[in-house]
Amino acid sequence: MNTKDYQFIPPSKAMKWTGIIATIGMYIINLVGFLDTQTGSALGCGPDWPLCNGQVIPNLNNIHVVIEFTHRMLVGGFALLATIYMIWALIRYRSFVEVRIFSLVGIGFIVVQSVLGALAVVFVNPPTVLALHLGFGLLAMVGVALLTVFLFQLDAESGHRRSGISFRQDTPVSTKRWVWGTWIYTYIAIYWGSYVAFRGAGEACPTWPLCNGKVFPGFSGAVGLDFIHRLAAVGLAILTLLLLGNLRRYKATRPDLYKGAFWLLIAVIAQIITGANLALSHVATGPYLLHIATLMLLFADISYLVLQVIPLSKAELPSVETESGWSSRQVHNPQG
Protein backbone atom coordinates (compact mmCIF):
# COMPACT_ATOMS: atom_id res chain seq x y z
CA MET A 1 0.00 0.00 0.00
CA ASN A 2 1.64 3.23 -1.13
CA THR A 3 1.34 6.65 0.46
CA LYS A 4 0.41 9.48 -1.86
CA ASP A 5 -1.39 12.83 -1.95
CA TYR A 6 -4.98 12.62 -3.05
CA GLN A 7 -8.42 13.76 -2.02
CA PHE A 8 -9.68 10.70 -0.17
CA ILE A 9 -13.32 9.64 -0.31
CA PRO A 10 -15.10 11.12 2.72
CA PRO A 11 -17.30 8.98 4.98
CA SER A 12 -20.79 8.59 3.58
CA LYS A 13 -23.91 9.90 5.30
CA ALA A 14 -24.92 6.31 5.96
CA MET A 15 -21.64 5.61 7.75
CA LYS A 16 -21.81 8.80 9.82
CA TRP A 17 -25.43 8.18 10.85
CA THR A 18 -24.58 4.59 11.70
CA GLY A 19 -21.80 5.89 13.92
CA ILE A 20 -24.15 8.32 15.69
CA ILE A 21 -26.77 5.62 16.28
CA ALA A 22 -24.13 3.12 17.45
CA THR A 23 -22.68 5.67 19.88
CA ILE A 24 -26.10 6.50 21.32
CA GLY A 25 -26.83 2.78 21.47
CA MET A 26 -23.69 2.07 23.50
CA TYR A 27 -24.65 4.94 25.82
CA ILE A 28 -28.10 3.40 26.34
CA ILE A 29 -26.60 -0.07 26.91
CA ASN A 30 -24.44 1.25 29.73
CA LEU A 31 -27.30 3.24 31.25
CA VAL A 32 -29.64 0.23 31.26
CA GLY A 33 -26.78 -1.92 32.56
CA PHE A 34 -26.43 0.36 35.57
CA LEU A 35 -30.23 0.28 36.01
CA ASP A 36 -30.06 -3.50 35.88
CA THR A 37 -27.54 -3.56 38.70
CA GLN A 38 -29.13 -0.78 40.76
CA THR A 39 -32.53 -2.50 40.84
CA GLY A 40 -31.08 -5.94 41.56
CA SER A 41 -32.35 -7.27 38.24
CA ALA A 42 -29.12 -8.93 37.09
CA LEU A 43 -30.59 -12.34 37.91
CA GLY A 44 -34.02 -11.51 36.50
CA CYS A 45 -33.45 -14.22 33.90
CA GLY A 46 -32.13 -16.64 36.48
CA PRO A 47 -28.79 -18.39 36.03
CA ASP A 48 -29.52 -18.97 32.32
CA TRP A 49 -27.54 -17.47 29.46
CA PRO A 50 -28.20 -16.76 26.60
CA LEU A 51 -31.75 -17.97 27.38
CA CYS A 52 -33.87 -16.09 29.90
CA ASN A 53 -35.45 -18.37 32.49
CA GLY A 54 -35.04 -21.22 30.05
CA GLN A 55 -36.92 -19.39 27.26
CA VAL A 56 -36.05 -17.34 24.21
CA ILE A 57 -38.80 -14.88 25.13
CA PRO A 58 -39.61 -15.14 28.84
CA ASN A 59 -42.79 -14.35 30.73
CA LEU A 60 -42.57 -10.61 31.31
CA ASN A 61 -44.75 -10.50 34.42
CA ASN A 62 -41.91 -9.35 36.68
CA ILE A 63 -40.14 -5.99 36.54
CA HIS A 64 -36.74 -7.60 37.17
CA VAL A 65 -37.28 -9.97 34.24
CA VAL A 66 -38.31 -7.02 32.04
CA ILE A 67 -35.21 -4.99 32.94
CA GLU A 68 -32.74 -7.86 32.52
CA PHE A 69 -34.34 -9.11 29.29
CA THR A 70 -34.43 -5.54 27.88
CA HIS A 71 -30.76 -5.14 28.78
CA ARG A 72 -29.86 -8.35 26.96
CA MET A 73 -31.86 -7.35 23.88
CA LEU A 74 -30.28 -3.90 23.76
CA VAL A 75 -26.80 -5.38 24.16
CA GLY A 76 -27.49 -7.87 21.37
CA GLY A 77 -28.88 -5.25 18.99
CA PHE A 78 -26.68 -2.22 19.56
CA ALA A 79 -23.49 -4.21 20.17
CA LEU A 80 -24.03 -5.98 16.84
CA LEU A 81 -24.69 -2.65 15.09
CA ALA A 82 -21.59 -1.11 16.67
CA THR A 83 -19.45 -4.09 15.66
CA ILE A 84 -20.68 -3.95 12.06
CA TYR A 85 -20.00 -0.21 12.01
CA MET A 86 -16.44 -0.61 13.29
CA ILE A 87 -15.67 -3.42 10.84
CA TRP A 88 -17.07 -1.23 8.05
CA ALA A 89 -14.78 1.62 9.14
CA LEU A 90 -11.80 -0.74 9.34
CA ILE A 91 -12.39 -1.99 5.82
CA ARG A 92 -12.71 1.49 4.34
CA TYR A 93 -10.27 3.54 6.44
CA ARG A 94 -7.89 0.95 7.87
CA SER A 95 -4.89 3.06 6.82
CA PHE A 96 -5.65 5.53 9.63
CA VAL A 97 -4.16 4.42 12.92
CA GLU A 98 -6.99 6.09 14.84
CA VAL A 99 -9.57 3.97 13.01
CA ARG A 100 -7.63 0.80 13.80
CA ILE A 101 -7.17 1.69 17.47
CA PHE A 102 -10.72 2.85 18.19
CA SER A 103 -12.31 -0.01 16.26
CA LEU A 104 -10.22 -2.61 18.05
CA VAL A 105 -10.86 -0.96 21.42
CA GLY A 106 -14.59 -0.87 20.75
CA ILE A 107 -14.86 -4.43 19.47
CA GLY A 108 -12.46 -5.79 22.07
CA PHE A 109 -14.27 -4.33 25.06
CA ILE A 110 -17.69 -5.22 23.66
CA VAL A 111 -16.51 -8.84 23.64
CA VAL A 112 -14.92 -8.58 27.11
CA GLN A 113 -17.99 -6.87 28.54
CA SER A 114 -20.30 -9.51 27.07
CA VAL A 115 -18.20 -12.33 28.49
CA LEU A 116 -18.07 -10.73 31.94
CA GLY A 117 -21.83 -10.12 31.78
CA ALA A 118 -22.45 -13.78 31.02
CA LEU A 119 -20.11 -14.85 33.82
CA ALA A 120 -21.90 -12.51 36.22
CA VAL A 121 -25.12 -14.40 35.49
CA VAL A 122 -23.70 -17.91 35.70
CA PHE A 123 -21.43 -17.15 38.68
CA VAL A 124 -21.58 -14.65 41.52
CA ASN A 125 -18.86 -12.15 40.68
CA PRO A 126 -17.22 -10.12 43.44
CA PRO A 127 -17.61 -6.29 43.46
CA THR A 128 -14.11 -5.86 42.02
CA VAL A 129 -15.07 -7.81 38.89
CA LEU A 130 -18.49 -6.17 38.58
CA ALA A 131 -16.86 -2.73 38.72
CA LEU A 132 -14.48 -3.77 35.94
CA HIS A 133 -17.45 -4.98 33.90
CA LEU A 134 -19.01 -1.53 33.95
CA GLY A 135 -15.63 0.15 33.41
CA PHE A 136 -15.07 -1.92 30.30
CA GLY A 137 -18.52 -0.91 29.12
CA LEU A 138 -17.43 2.73 29.25
CA LEU A 139 -14.30 1.92 27.23
CA ALA A 140 -16.40 0.14 24.60
CA MET A 141 -18.70 3.18 24.34
CA VAL A 142 -15.76 5.57 24.07
CA GLY A 143 -14.15 3.44 21.35
CA VAL A 144 -17.30 3.79 19.22
CA ALA A 145 -17.74 7.47 20.08
CA LEU A 146 -14.15 8.48 19.24
CA LEU A 147 -14.25 6.52 15.99
CA THR A 148 -17.36 8.49 15.03
CA VAL A 149 -15.74 11.80 16.00
CA PHE A 150 -12.67 10.96 13.93
CA LEU A 151 -14.75 10.05 10.87
CA PHE A 152 -16.56 13.37 11.12
CA GLN A 153 -13.15 15.04 11.29
CA LEU A 154 -12.10 13.17 8.16
CA ASP A 155 -15.27 14.38 6.45
CA ALA A 156 -14.34 17.98 7.29
CA GLU A 157 -10.76 17.46 6.09
CA SER A 158 -12.01 16.11 2.76
CA GLY A 159 -13.75 19.45 2.19
CA HIS A 160 -10.67 21.43 3.29
CA ARG A 161 -12.47 22.59 6.43
CA ARG A 162 -10.64 22.88 9.73
CA SER A 163 -11.35 19.95 12.01
CA GLY A 164 -9.86 18.41 15.12
CA ILE A 165 -7.19 16.83 12.91
CA SER A 166 -5.99 20.29 11.89
CA PHE A 167 -5.06 21.12 15.48
CA ARG A 168 -3.16 17.93 16.29
CA GLN A 169 0.07 18.74 14.47
CA ASP A 170 1.81 20.32 17.46
CA THR A 171 0.88 19.37 21.02
CA PRO A 172 3.44 20.11 23.77
CA VAL A 173 4.53 17.16 25.91
CA SER A 174 3.39 18.94 29.09
CA THR A 175 -0.12 19.27 27.67
CA LYS A 176 -0.21 15.59 26.77
CA ARG A 177 0.79 14.68 30.33
CA TRP A 178 -1.94 16.89 31.80
CA VAL A 179 -4.62 15.34 29.60
CA TRP A 180 -3.48 11.75 30.00
CA GLY A 181 -3.04 12.22 33.74
CA THR A 182 -6.59 13.57 34.04
CA TRP A 183 -7.93 10.66 31.98
CA ILE A 184 -6.19 8.05 34.14
CA TYR A 185 -7.36 9.73 37.34
CA THR A 186 -10.93 9.91 36.00
CA TYR A 187 -11.00 6.23 35.09
CA ILE A 188 -9.68 5.22 38.51
CA ALA A 189 -12.27 7.45 40.21
CA ILE A 190 -15.03 5.90 38.09
CA TYR A 191 -13.86 2.41 38.99
CA TRP A 192 -13.79 3.31 42.68
CA GLY A 193 -17.31 4.74 42.47
CA SER A 194 -18.56 1.53 40.86
CA TYR A 195 -16.78 -0.54 43.49
CA VAL A 196 -18.39 1.51 46.28
CA ALA A 197 -21.82 0.99 44.71
CA PHE A 198 -21.33 -2.78 44.37
CA ARG A 199 -20.12 -2.99 47.95
CA GLY A 200 -23.41 -1.42 48.98
CA ALA A 201 -21.60 1.52 50.54
CA GLY A 202 -23.31 4.23 48.52
CA GLU A 203 -25.68 5.06 51.39
CA ALA A 204 -23.00 5.12 54.07
CA CYS A 205 -22.91 8.95 53.92
CA PRO A 206 -26.57 9.98 53.50
CA THR A 207 -25.82 13.67 54.18
CA TRP A 208 -24.01 16.22 52.00
CA PRO A 209 -21.54 17.92 51.90
CA LEU A 210 -20.57 16.50 55.30
CA CYS A 211 -20.50 12.74 55.80
CA ASN A 212 -22.82 11.90 58.68
CA GLY A 213 -22.27 15.41 59.99
CA LYS A 214 -18.50 15.02 60.08
CA VAL A 215 -15.77 16.72 58.05
CA PHE A 216 -13.57 13.67 58.51
CA PRO A 217 -15.50 10.46 59.27
CA GLY A 218 -12.45 8.24 58.87
CA PHE A 219 -11.50 5.63 56.32
CA SER A 220 -12.84 2.48 57.93
CA GLY A 221 -15.78 0.36 56.82
CA ALA A 222 -18.50 1.40 54.38
CA VAL A 223 -18.30 5.01 55.54
CA GLY A 224 -14.61 5.09 54.64
CA LEU A 225 -15.29 3.71 51.16
CA ASP A 226 -17.94 6.34 50.47
CA PHE A 227 -15.81 9.12 51.97
CA ILE A 228 -12.87 8.21 49.72
CA HIS A 229 -15.27 8.35 46.77
CA ARG A 230 -16.21 11.90 47.74
CA LEU A 231 -12.57 12.88 48.13
CA ALA A 232 -11.90 11.45 44.65
CA ALA A 233 -14.67 13.67 43.25
CA VAL A 234 -13.14 16.75 44.91
CA GLY A 235 -9.75 15.75 43.55
CA LEU A 236 -11.18 15.45 40.03
CA ALA A 237 -12.72 18.92 40.30
CA ILE A 238 -9.38 20.40 41.37
CA LEU A 239 -7.51 18.53 38.65
CA THR A 240 -9.99 19.71 36.01
CA LEU A 241 -9.61 23.33 37.14
CA LEU A 242 -5.84 23.00 36.89
CA LEU A 243 -6.19 21.43 33.43
CA LEU A 244 -8.40 24.27 32.25
CA GLY A 245 -5.92 26.78 33.63
CA ASN A 246 -3.08 25.00 31.85
CA LEU A 247 -4.97 25.02 28.54
CA ARG A 248 -6.13 28.63 28.81
CA ARG A 249 -2.95 29.79 27.06
CA TYR A 250 -4.08 27.76 24.02
CA LYS A 251 -7.52 29.38 23.90
CA ALA A 252 -6.81 30.97 20.51
CA THR A 253 -4.45 28.40 18.98
CA ARG A 254 -6.03 25.19 20.30
CA PRO A 255 -9.75 25.89 20.82
CA ASP A 256 -10.41 22.15 20.60
CA LEU A 257 -8.47 21.58 23.83
CA TYR A 258 -9.67 24.68 25.66
CA LYS A 259 -13.34 24.11 24.84
CA GLY A 260 -13.01 20.43 25.66
CA ALA A 261 -11.54 21.26 29.08
CA PHE A 262 -14.25 23.87 29.69
CA TRP A 263 -17.03 21.36 29.02
CA LEU A 264 -15.17 18.81 31.12
CA LEU A 265 -15.36 21.22 34.06
CA ILE A 266 -19.10 21.67 33.45
CA ALA A 267 -19.50 17.88 33.39
CA VAL A 268 -17.53 17.50 36.64
CA ILE A 269 -19.69 20.14 38.34
CA ALA A 270 -22.82 18.35 37.08
CA GLN A 271 -21.38 15.09 38.38
CA ILE A 272 -20.86 16.56 41.85
CA ILE A 273 -24.37 18.05 41.90
CA THR A 274 -26.00 14.78 40.81
CA GLY A 275 -23.82 12.96 43.34
CA ALA A 276 -25.10 15.21 46.12
CA ASN A 277 -28.65 14.64 44.93
CA LEU A 278 -28.00 10.89 44.90
CA ALA A 279 -26.75 10.90 48.49
CA LEU A 280 -29.67 13.02 49.75
CA SER A 281 -32.15 10.75 47.93
CA HIS A 282 -30.70 7.71 49.72
CA VAL A 283 -29.55 6.30 46.37
CA ALA A 284 -32.95 6.37 44.66
CA THR A 285 -33.09 4.92 41.15
CA GLY A 286 -33.84 8.18 39.29
CA PRO A 287 -31.00 10.21 40.82
CA TYR A 288 -28.72 7.22 40.38
CA LEU A 289 -29.36 7.05 36.63
CA LEU A 290 -28.92 10.82 36.31
CA HIS A 291 -25.58 10.53 38.09
CA ILE A 292 -24.48 7.77 35.71
CA ALA A 293 -25.73 9.67 32.65
CA THR A 294 -23.56 12.68 33.46
CA LEU A 295 -20.66 10.39 34.33
CA MET A 296 -20.63 8.86 30.84
CA LEU A 297 -20.66 12.30 29.21
CA LEU A 298 -17.78 13.34 31.47
CA PHE A 299 -15.74 10.30 30.49
CA ALA A 300 -16.50 10.81 26.79
CA ASP A 301 -15.29 14.41 27.06
CA ILE A 302 -11.94 13.61 28.68
CA SER A 303 -11.48 10.80 26.16
CA TYR A 304 -12.03 13.30 23.33
CA LEU A 305 -9.24 15.42 24.80
CA VAL A 306 -6.99 12.36 24.71
CA LEU A 307 -7.78 11.97 21.00
CA GLN A 308 -6.80 15.59 20.42
CA VAL A 309 -3.35 15.17 21.96
CA ILE A 310 -2.55 11.92 20.13
CA PRO A 311 0.24 12.69 17.61
CA LEU A 312 -0.72 12.59 13.96
CA SER A 313 0.36 9.47 12.14
CA LYS A 314 2.62 9.82 9.10
CA ALA A 315 -0.39 9.15 6.91
CA GLU A 316 -1.95 12.42 8.07
CA LEU A 317 0.93 14.88 8.05
CA PRO A 318 0.19 18.03 6.06
CA SER A 319 1.74 18.14 2.64
CA VAL A 320 0.25 20.66 0.22
CA GLU A 321 -1.25 24.06 1.00
CA THR A 322 -4.63 24.66 -0.62
CA GLU A 323 -6.04 28.00 -1.77
CA SER A 324 -8.18 28.19 1.38
CA GLY A 325 -5.08 27.98 3.52
CA TRP A 326 -5.80 24.56 5.01
CA SER A 327 -3.42 21.72 4.42
CA SER A 328 -4.39 18.71 2.40
CA ARG A 329 -3.26 15.45 3.97
CA GLN A 330 -0.92 12.73 3.00
CA VAL A 331 -3.03 9.64 3.46
CA HIS A 332 -2.96 6.02 2.48
CA ASN A 333 -5.35 5.07 -0.25
CA PRO A 334 -8.09 3.07 1.53
CA GLN A 335 -8.65 1.11 -1.62
CA GLY A 336 -5.01 -0.06 -1.57
PDB file of C-alpha atoms in Angstrom, residues 197-318:
ATOM      1  CA  ALA A 197     -21.822   0.986  44.709  1.00  0.00           C
ATOM      2  CA  PHE A 198     -21.335  -2.776  44.370  1.00  0.00           C
ATOM      3  CA  ARG A 199     -20.124  -2.994  47.946  1.00  0.00           C
ATOM      4  CA  GLY A 200     -23.415  -1.419  48.980  1.00  0.00           C
ATOM      5  CA  ALA A 201     -21.597   1.523  50.538  1.00  0.00           C
ATOM      6  CA  GLY A 202     -23.314   4.232  48.516  1.00  0.00           C
ATOM      7  CA  GLU A 203     -25.684   5.058  51.394  1.00  0.00           C
ATOM      8  CA  ALA A 204     -23.001   5.121  54.073  1.00  0.00           C
ATOM      9  CA  CYS A 205     -22.908   8.947  53.918  1.00  0.00           C
ATOM     10  CA  PRO A 206     -26.575   9.980  53.504  1.00  0.00           C
ATOM     11  CA  THR A 207     -25.816  13.674  54.181  1.00  0.00           C
ATOM     12  CA  TRP A 208     -24.012  16.220  51.996  1.00  0.00           C
ATOM     13  CA  PRO A 209     -21.535  17.915  51.900  1.00  0.00           C
ATOM     14  CA  LEU A 210     -20.568  16.500  55.303  1.00  0.00           C
ATOM     15  CA  CYS A 211     -20.497  12.745  55.800  1.00  0.00           C
ATOM     16  CA  ASN A 212     -22.823  11.903  58.679  1.00  0.00           C
ATOM     17  CA  GLY A 213     -22.271  15.411  59.989  1.00  0.00           C
ATOM     18  CA  LYS A 214     -18.499  15.022  60.075  1.00  0.00           C
ATOM     19  CA  VAL A 215     -15.769  16.715  58.051  1.00  0.00           C
ATOM     20  CA  PHE A 216     -13.567  13.669  58.508  1.00  0.00           C
ATOM     21  CA  PRO A 217     -15.503  10.461  59.272  1.00  0.00           C
ATOM     22  CA  GLY A 218     -12.445   8.237  58.870  1.00  0.00           C
ATOM     23  CA  PHE A 219     -11.496   5.628  56.319  1.00  0.00           C
ATOM     24  CA  SER A 220     -12.836   2.476  57.927  1.00  0.00           C
ATOM     25  CA  GLY A 221     -15.780   0.356  56.816  1.00  0.00           C
ATOM     26  CA  ALA A 222     -18.500   1.401  54.378  1.00  0.00           C
ATOM     27  CA  VAL A 223     -18.299   5.012  55.536  1.00  0.00           C
ATOM     28  CA  GLY A 224     -14.615   5.090  54.643  1.00  0.00           C
ATOM     29  CA  LEU A 225     -15.290   3.709  51.161  1.00  0.00           C
ATOM     30  CA  ASP A 226     -17.939   6.340  50.474  1.00  0.00           C
ATOM     31  CA  PHE A 227     -15.808   9.123  51.965  1.00  0.00           C
ATOM     32  CA  ILE A 228     -12.870   8.212  49.721  1.00  0.00           C
ATOM     33  CA  HIS A 229     -15.265   8.348  46.765  1.00  0.00           C
ATOM     34  CA  ARG A 230     -16.206  11.897  47.739  1.00  0.00           C
ATOM     35  CA  LEU A 231     -12.565  12.880  48.129  1.00  0.00           C
ATOM     36  CA  ALA A 232     -11.901  11.448  44.650  1.00  0.00           C
ATOM     37  CA  ALA A 233     -14.670  13.669  43.248  1.00  0.00           C
ATOM     38  CA  VAL A 234     -13.140  16.748  44.905  1.00  0.00           C
ATOM     39  CA  GLY A 235      -9.747  15.747  43.550  1.00  0.00           C
ATOM     40  CA  LEU A 236     -11.181  15.451  40.031  1.00  0.00           C
ATOM     41  CA  ALA A 237     -12.718  18.916  40.300  1.00  0.00           C
ATOM     42  CA  ILE A 238      -9.380  20.397  41.373  1.00  0.00           C
ATOM     43  CA  LEU A 239      -7.511  18.530  38.647  1.00  0.00           C
ATOM     44  CA  THR A 240      -9.993  19.709  36.009  1.00  0.00           C
ATOM     45  CA  LEU A 241      -9.612  23.329  37.136  1.00  0.00           C
ATOM     46  CA  LEU A 242      -5.841  23.001  36.892  1.00  0.00           C
ATOM     47  CA  LEU A 243      -6.187  21.425  33.433  1.00  0.00           C
ATOM     48  CA  LEU A 244      -8.405  24.272  32.247  1.00  0.00           C
ATOM     49  CA  GLY A 245      -5.916  26.784  33.629  1.00  0.00           C
ATOM     50  CA  ASN A 246      -3.080  25.000  31.850  1.00  0.00           C
ATOM     51  CA  LEU A 247      -4.969  25.023  28.542  1.00  0.00           C
ATOM     52  CA  ARG A 248      -6.132  28.629  28.806  1.00  0.00           C
ATOM     53  CA  ARG A 249      -2.954  29.786  27.063  1.00  0.00           C
ATOM     54  CA  TYR A 250      -4.085  27.757  24.020  1.00  0.00           C
ATOM     55  CA  LYS A 251      -7.524  29.382  23.895  1.00  0.00           C
ATOM     56  CA  ALA A 252      -6.813  30.974  20.512  1.00  0.00           C
ATOM     57  CA  THR A 253      -4.450  28.404  18.980  1.00  0.00           C
ATOM     58  CA  ARG A 254      -6.029  25.189  20.298  1.00  0.00           C
ATOM     59  CA  PRO A 255      -9.750  25.894  20.816  1.00  0.00           C
ATOM     60  CA  ASP A 256     -10.408  22.151  20.601  1.00  0.00           C
ATOM     61  CA  LEU A 257      -8.469  21.576  23.832  1.00  0.00           C
ATOM     62  CA  TYR A 258      -9.669  24.680  25.655  1.00  0.00           C
ATOM     63  CA  LYS A 259     -13.345  24.107  24.843  1.00  0.00           C
ATOM     64  CA  GLY A 260     -13.014  20.431  25.661  1.00  0.00           C
ATOM     65  CA  ALA A 261     -11.536  21.262  29.080  1.00  0.00           C
ATOM     66  CA  PHE A 262     -14.252  23.872  29.690  1.00  0.00           C
ATOM     67  CA  TRP A 263     -17.029  21.364  29.017  1.00  0.00           C
ATOM     68  CA  LEU A 264     -15.169  18.813  31.118  1.00  0.00           C
ATOM     69  CA  LEU A 265     -15.358  21.223  34.055  1.00  0.00           C
ATOM     70  CA  ILE A 266     -19.097  21.671  33.446  1.00  0.00           C
ATOM     71  CA  ALA A 267     -19.505  17.881  33.392  1.00  0.00           C
ATOM     72  CA  VAL A 268     -17.527  17.499  36.640  1.00  0.00           C
ATOM     73  CA  ILE A 269     -19.694  20.144  38.341  1.00  0.00           C
ATOM     74  CA  ALA A 270     -22.819  18.349  37.078  1.00  0.00           C
ATOM     75  CA  GLN A 271     -21.379  15.087  38.376  1.00  0.00           C
ATOM     76  CA  ILE A 272     -20.855  16.564  41.852  1.00  0.00           C
ATOM     77  CA  ILE A 273     -24.369  18.050  41.896  1.00  0.00           C
ATOM     78  CA  THR A 274     -25.998  14.785  40.807  1.00  0.00           C
ATOM     79  CA  GLY A 275     -23.821  12.955  43.338  1.00  0.00           C
ATOM     80  CA  ALA A 276     -25.103  15.209  46.116  1.00  0.00           C
ATOM     81  CA  ASN A 277     -28.655  14.637  44.928  1.00  0.00           C
ATOM     82  CA  LEU A 278     -27.998  10.891  44.903  1.00  0.00           C
ATOM     83  CA  ALA A 279     -26.753  10.897  48.494  1.00  0.00           C
ATOM     84  CA  LEU A 280     -29.668  13.022  49.747  1.00  0.00           C
ATOM     85  CA  SER A 281     -32.150  10.754  47.926  1.00  0.00           C
ATOM     86  CA  HIS A 282     -30.699   7.713  49.725  1.00  0.00           C
ATOM     87  CA  VAL A 283     -29.548   6.299  46.366  1.00  0.00           C
ATOM     88  CA  ALA A 284     -32.949   6.375  44.662  1.00  0.00           C
ATOM     89  CA  THR A 285     -33.086   4.921  41.147  1.00  0.00           C
ATOM     90  CA  GLY A 286     -33.843   8.182  39.290  1.00  0.00           C
ATOM     91  CA  PRO A 287     -31.003  10.213  40.823  1.00  0.00           C
ATOM     92  CA  TYR A 288     -28.715   7.220  40.380  1.00  0.00           C
ATOM     93  CA  LEU A 289     -29.358   7.050  36.630  1.00  0.00           C
ATOM     94  CA  LEU A 290     -28.921  10.824  36.309  1.00  0.00           C
ATOM     95  CA  HIS A 291     -25.579  10.526  38.094  1.00  0.00           C
ATOM     96  CA  ILE A 292     -24.478   7.771  35.711  1.00  0.00           C
ATOM     97  CA  ALA A 293     -25.730   9.668  32.646  1.00  0.00           C
ATOM     98  CA  THR A 294     -23.556  12.685  33.457  1.00  0.00           C
ATOM     99  CA  LEU A 295     -20.659  10.388  34.334  1.00  0.00           C
ATOM    100  CA  MET A 296     -20.633   8.860  30.845  1.00  0.00           C
ATOM    101  CA  LEU A 297     -20.663  12.300  29.215  1.00  0.00           C
ATOM    102  CA  LEU A 298     -17.784  13.339  31.467  1.00  0.00           C
ATOM    103  CA  PHE A 299     -15.735  10.299  30.487  1.00  0.00           C
ATOM    104  CA  ALA A 300     -16.499  10.809  26.791  1.00  0.00           C
ATOM    105  CA  ASP A 301     -15.292  14.413  27.063  1.00  0.00           C
ATOM    106  CA  ILE A 302     -11.944  13.615  28.675  1.00  0.00           C
ATOM    107  CA  SER A 303     -11.480  10.796  26.157  1.00  0.00           C
ATOM    108  CA  TYR A 304     -12.031  13.303  23.332  1.00  0.00           C
ATOM    109  CA  LEU A 305      -9.244  15.423  24.799  1.00  0.00           C
ATOM    110  CA  VAL A 306      -6.993  12.361  24.710  1.00  0.00           C
ATOM    111  CA  LEU A 307      -7.777  11.971  20.996  1.00  0.00           C
ATOM    112  CA  GLN A 308      -6.798  15.592  20.417  1.00  0.00           C
ATOM    113  CA  VAL A 309      -3.349  15.169  21.963  1.00  0.00           C
ATOM    114  CA  ILE A 310      -2.546  11.924  20.128  1.00  0.00           C
ATOM    115  CA  PRO A 311       0.241  12.692  17.611  1.00  0.00           C
ATOM    116  CA  LEU A 312      -0.719  12.586  13.960  1.00  0.00           C
ATOM    117  CA  SER A 313       0.359   9.469  12.142  1.00  0.00           C
ATOM    118  CA  LYS A 314       2.622   9.817   9.103  1.00  0.00           C
ATOM    119  CA  ALA A 315      -0.388   9.147   6.910  1.00  0.00           C
ATOM    120  CA  GLU A 316      -1.949  12.421   8.070  1.00  0.00           C
ATOM    121  CA  LEU A 317       0.933  14.876   8.049  1.00  0.00           C
ATOM    122  CA  PRO A 318       0.187  18.034   6.064  1.00  0.00           C
TER     123      PRO A 318
END
